[in-house]
mmCIF file of C-alpha atoms in Angstrom:
data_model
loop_
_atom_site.group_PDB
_atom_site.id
_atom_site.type_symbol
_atom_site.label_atom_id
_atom_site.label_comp_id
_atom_site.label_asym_id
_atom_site.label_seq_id
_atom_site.Cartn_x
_atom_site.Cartn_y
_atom_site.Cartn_z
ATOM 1 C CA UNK E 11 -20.965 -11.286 -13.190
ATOM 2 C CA UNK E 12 -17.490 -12.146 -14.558
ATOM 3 C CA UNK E 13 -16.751 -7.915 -14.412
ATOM 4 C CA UNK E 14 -17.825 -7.953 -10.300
ATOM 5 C CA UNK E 15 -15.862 -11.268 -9.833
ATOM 6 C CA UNK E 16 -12.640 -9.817 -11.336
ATOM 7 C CA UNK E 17 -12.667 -6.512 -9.379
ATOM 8 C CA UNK E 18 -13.295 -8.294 -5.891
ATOM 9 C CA UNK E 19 -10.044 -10.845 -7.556
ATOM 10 C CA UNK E 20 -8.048 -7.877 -7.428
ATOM 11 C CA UNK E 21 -9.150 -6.007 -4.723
ATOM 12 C CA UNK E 22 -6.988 -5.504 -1.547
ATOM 13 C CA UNK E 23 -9.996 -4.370 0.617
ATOM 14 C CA UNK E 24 -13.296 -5.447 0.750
ATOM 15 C CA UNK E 25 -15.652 -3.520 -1.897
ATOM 16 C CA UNK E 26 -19.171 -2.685 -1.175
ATOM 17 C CA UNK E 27 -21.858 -2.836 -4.090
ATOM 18 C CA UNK E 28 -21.675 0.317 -4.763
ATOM 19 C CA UNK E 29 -18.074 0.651 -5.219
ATOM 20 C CA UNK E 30 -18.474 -2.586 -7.367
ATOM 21 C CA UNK E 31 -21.044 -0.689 -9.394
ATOM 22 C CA UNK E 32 -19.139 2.502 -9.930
ATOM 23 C CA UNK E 33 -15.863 0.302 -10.735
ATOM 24 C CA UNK E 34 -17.525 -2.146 -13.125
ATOM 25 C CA UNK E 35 -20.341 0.250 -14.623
ATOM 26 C CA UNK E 36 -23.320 -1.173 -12.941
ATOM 27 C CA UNK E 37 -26.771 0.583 -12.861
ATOM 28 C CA UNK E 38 -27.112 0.251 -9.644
ATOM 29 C CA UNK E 39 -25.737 -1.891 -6.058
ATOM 30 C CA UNK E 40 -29.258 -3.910 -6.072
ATOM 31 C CA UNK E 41 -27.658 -4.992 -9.546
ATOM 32 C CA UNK E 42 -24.438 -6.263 -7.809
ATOM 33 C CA UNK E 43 -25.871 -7.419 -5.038
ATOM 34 C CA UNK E 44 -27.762 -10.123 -6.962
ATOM 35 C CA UNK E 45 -24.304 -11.362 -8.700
ATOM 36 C CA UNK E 46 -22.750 -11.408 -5.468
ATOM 37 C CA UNK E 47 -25.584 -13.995 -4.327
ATOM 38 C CA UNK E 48 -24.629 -15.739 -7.614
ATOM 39 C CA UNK E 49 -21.457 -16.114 -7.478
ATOM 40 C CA UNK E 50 -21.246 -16.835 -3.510
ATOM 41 C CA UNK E 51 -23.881 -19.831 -4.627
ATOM 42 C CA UNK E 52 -21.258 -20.969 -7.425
ATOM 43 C CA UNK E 53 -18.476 -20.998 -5.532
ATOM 44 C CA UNK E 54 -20.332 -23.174 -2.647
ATOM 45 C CA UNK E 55 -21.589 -25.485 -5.575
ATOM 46 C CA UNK E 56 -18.426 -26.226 -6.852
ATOM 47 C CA UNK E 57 -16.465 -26.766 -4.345
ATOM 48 C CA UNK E 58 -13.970 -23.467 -4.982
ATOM 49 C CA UNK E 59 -11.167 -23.194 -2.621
ATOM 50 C CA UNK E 60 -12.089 -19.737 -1.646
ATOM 51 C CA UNK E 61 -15.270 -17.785 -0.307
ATOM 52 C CA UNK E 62 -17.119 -14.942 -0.962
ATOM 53 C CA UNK E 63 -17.344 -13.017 2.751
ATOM 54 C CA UNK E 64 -19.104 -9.935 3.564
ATOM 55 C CA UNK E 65 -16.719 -8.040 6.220
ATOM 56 C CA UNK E 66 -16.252 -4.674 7.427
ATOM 57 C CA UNK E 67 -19.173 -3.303 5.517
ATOM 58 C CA UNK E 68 -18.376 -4.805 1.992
ATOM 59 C CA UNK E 69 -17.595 -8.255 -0.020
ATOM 60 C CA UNK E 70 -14.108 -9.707 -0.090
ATOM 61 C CA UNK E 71 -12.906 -13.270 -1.919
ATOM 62 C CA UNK E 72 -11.103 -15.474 0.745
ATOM 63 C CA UNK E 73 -9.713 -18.585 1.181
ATOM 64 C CA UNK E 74 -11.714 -21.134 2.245
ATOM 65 C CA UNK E 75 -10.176 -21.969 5.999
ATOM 66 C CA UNK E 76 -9.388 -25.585 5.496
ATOM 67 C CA UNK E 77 -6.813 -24.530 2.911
ATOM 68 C CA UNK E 78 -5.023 -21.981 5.604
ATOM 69 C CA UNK E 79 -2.206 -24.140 6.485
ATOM 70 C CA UNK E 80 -1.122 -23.983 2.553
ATOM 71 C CA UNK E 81 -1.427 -20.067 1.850
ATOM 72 C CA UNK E 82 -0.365 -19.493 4.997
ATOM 73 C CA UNK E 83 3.095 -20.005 3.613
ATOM 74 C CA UNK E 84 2.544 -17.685 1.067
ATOM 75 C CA UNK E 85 1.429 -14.822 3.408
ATOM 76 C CA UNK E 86 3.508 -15.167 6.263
ATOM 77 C CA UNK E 87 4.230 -11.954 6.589
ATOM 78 C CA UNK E 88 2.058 -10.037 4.625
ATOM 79 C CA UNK E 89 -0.334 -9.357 6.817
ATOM 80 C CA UNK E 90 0.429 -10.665 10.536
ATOM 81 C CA UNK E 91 0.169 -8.822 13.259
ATOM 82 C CA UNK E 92 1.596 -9.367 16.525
ATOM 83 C CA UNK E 93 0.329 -7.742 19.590
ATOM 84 C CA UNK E 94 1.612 -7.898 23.146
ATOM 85 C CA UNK E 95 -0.720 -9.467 25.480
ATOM 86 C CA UNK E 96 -0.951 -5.585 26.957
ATOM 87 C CA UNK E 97 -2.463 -4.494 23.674
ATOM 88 C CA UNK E 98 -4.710 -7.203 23.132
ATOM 89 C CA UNK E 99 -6.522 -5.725 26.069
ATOM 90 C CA UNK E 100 -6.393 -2.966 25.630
ATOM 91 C CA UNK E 101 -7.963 -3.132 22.083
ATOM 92 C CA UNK E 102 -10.689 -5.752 23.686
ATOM 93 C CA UNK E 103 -11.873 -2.642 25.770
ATOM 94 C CA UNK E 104 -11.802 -0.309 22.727
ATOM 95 C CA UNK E 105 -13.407 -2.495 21.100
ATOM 96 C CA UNK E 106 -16.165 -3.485 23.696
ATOM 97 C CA UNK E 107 -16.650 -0.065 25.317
ATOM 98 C CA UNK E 108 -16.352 2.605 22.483
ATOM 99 C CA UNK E 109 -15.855 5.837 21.995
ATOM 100 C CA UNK E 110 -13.685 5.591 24.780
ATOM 101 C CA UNK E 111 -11.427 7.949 26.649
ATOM 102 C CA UNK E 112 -7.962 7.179 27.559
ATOM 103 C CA UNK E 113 -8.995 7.655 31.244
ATOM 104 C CA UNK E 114 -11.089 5.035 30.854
ATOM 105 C CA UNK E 115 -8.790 2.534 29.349
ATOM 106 C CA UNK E 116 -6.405 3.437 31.999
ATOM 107 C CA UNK E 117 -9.093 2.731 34.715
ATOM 108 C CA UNK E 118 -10.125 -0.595 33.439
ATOM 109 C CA UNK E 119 -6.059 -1.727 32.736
ATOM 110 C CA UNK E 120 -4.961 0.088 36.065
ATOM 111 C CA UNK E 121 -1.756 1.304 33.689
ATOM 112 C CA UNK E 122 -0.932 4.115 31.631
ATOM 113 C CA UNK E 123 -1.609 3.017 28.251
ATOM 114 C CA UNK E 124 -0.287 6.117 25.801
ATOM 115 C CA UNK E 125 2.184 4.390 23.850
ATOM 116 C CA UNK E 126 0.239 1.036 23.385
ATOM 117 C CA UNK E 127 -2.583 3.181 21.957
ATOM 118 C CA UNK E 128 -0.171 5.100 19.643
ATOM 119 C CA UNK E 129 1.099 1.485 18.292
ATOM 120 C CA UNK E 130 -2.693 0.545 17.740
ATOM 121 C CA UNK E 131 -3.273 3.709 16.036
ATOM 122 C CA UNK E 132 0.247 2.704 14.056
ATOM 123 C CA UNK E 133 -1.026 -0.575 12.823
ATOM 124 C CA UNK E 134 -4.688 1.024 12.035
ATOM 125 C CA UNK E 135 -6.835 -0.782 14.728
ATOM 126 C CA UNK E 136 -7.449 1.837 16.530
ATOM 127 C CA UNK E 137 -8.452 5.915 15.280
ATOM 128 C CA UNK E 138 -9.254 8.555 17.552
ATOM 129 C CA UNK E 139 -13.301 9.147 16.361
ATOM 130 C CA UNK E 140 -14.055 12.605 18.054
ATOM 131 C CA UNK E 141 -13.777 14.843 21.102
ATOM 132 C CA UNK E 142 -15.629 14.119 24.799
ATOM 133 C CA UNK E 143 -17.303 16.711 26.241
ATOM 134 C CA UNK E 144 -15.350 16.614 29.454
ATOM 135 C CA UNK E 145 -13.003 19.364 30.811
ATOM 136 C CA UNK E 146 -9.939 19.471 28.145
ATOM 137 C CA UNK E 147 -12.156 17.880 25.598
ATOM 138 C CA UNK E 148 -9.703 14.521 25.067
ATOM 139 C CA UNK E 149 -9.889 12.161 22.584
ATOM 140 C CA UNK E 150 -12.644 9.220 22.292
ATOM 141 C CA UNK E 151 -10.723 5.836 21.011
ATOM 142 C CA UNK E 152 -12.656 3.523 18.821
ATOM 143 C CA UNK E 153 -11.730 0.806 16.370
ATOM 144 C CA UNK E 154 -11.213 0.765 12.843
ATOM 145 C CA UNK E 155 -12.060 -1.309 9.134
ATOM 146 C CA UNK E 156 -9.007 -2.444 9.404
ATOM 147 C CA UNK E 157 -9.570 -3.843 13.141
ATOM 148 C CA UNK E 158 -13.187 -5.631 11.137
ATOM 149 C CA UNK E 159 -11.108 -7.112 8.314
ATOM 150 C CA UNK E 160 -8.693 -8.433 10.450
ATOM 151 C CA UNK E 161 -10.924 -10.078 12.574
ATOM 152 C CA UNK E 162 -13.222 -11.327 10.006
ATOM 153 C CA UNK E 163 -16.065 -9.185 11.244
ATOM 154 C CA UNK E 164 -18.814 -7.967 9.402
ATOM 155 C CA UNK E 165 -19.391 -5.388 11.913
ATOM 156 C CA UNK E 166 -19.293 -4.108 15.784
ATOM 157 C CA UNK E 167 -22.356 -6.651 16.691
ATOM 158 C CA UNK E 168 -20.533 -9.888 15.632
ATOM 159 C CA UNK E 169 -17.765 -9.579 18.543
ATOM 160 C CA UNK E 170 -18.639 -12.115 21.135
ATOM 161 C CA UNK E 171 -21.714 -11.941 23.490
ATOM 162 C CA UNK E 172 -21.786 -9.304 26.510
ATOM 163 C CA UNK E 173 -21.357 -12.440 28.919
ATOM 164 C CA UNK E 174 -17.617 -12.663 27.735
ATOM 165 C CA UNK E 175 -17.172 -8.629 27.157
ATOM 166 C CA UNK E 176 -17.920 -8.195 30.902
ATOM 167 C CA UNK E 177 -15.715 -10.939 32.248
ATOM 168 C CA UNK E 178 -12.881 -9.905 29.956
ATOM 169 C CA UNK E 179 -13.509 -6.318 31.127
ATOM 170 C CA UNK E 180 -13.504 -7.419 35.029
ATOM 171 C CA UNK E 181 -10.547 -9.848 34.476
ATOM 172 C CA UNK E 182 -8.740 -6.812 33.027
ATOM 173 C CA UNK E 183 -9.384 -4.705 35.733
ATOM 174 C CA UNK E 184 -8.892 -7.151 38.961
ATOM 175 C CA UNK E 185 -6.484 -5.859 41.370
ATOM 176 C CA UNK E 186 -4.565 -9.368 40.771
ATOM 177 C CA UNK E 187 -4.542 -9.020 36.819
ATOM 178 C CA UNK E 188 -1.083 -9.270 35.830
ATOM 179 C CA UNK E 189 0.157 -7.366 32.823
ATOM 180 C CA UNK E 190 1.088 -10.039 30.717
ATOM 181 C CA UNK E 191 -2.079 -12.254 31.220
ATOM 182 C CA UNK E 192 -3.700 -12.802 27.575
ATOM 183 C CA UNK E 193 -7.000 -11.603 26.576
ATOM 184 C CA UNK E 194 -6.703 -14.122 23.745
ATOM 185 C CA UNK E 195 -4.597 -16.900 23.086
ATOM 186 C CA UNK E 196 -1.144 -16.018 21.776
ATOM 187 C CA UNK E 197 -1.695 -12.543 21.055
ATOM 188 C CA UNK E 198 -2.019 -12.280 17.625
ATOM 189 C CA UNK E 199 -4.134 -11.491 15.103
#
């Protein structure tokens, strides 16, 4: 247990069981799936000031939230990410309506989009994932690992319900939307 609890210390991304397995010479992920349950339980029990989290696919230790205000000074920068009220947007519709087609985003925005997409792509939120079948073949926009770590999202399902997906989508693309109007609060991450 102490092996599995060191690698996830040390880990920069979150680590699925198997990973954990082949890292810390497990048998097996069913193995390392039991000492995550154990040590998630211990940490609960005792009070730790961090979590074990399953995000993006995999198991991560965090900080518990009610001690954010104090490692928040440590991390300032690290890992912040700022995005225009523009981008925010537009990554809510990639992230709602994917694969998605430039077109589309356009459409929905009622602006070009090109370079906000390239500084998605920049900050690895957003990857092109294939090819549509439309004339000229272009590219189909979806989100990344990196957009479900960031987010604190285990996966695609846990974004919020359709209810809010389709309003945000309709606010976006009222003829009275300005451009600077905020998906989200301040616009960052």
């Amino acid at each position: 247990m102490r092996r599995v609890e060191a690698a996830l210390f040390l880990a920069r991304q979150p680590l699925t069981p198997r990973k954990i397995a082949q890292i810390c010479g497990f048998e097996s992920a069913a193995e390392v799936r039991g000492y995550l349950r154990r040590l998630g339980k211990l940490y609960d029990e005792v009070g730790a000031a961090f979590c074990l989290v399953e995000v993006a696919g995999g198991f991560q230790l965090r900080t518990r939230p009610e001690f954010y205000p104090w490692v928040a000074r440590l991390a300032r920068d690290e890992r912040q990410i700022r995005l225009s009220p523009p981008a925010m947007e537009t990554l809510a519709i990639i992230a709602y309506r994917q694969p998605v087609l430039r077109a589309e985003i356009e459409s929905i925005r009622g602006v070009q989009c090109g370079e906000i997409l390239r500084q998605l792509m920049d900050r690895g939120l957003v990857k092109i994932v294939g090819r549509s079948e439309e004339l000229g073949r272009p590219y189909l926009y979806g989100t990344t690992e990196t957009f479900l770590e960031v987010f604190g999202l285990r996966g695609l399902d846990e974004l919020p319900h359709a209810e809010y997906r389709n309003s945000a989508v309709r606010r976006a693309s009222s003829p009275g939307t300005s451009e600077n109007a905020p998906l989200t609060g301040e616009g960052r991450i």
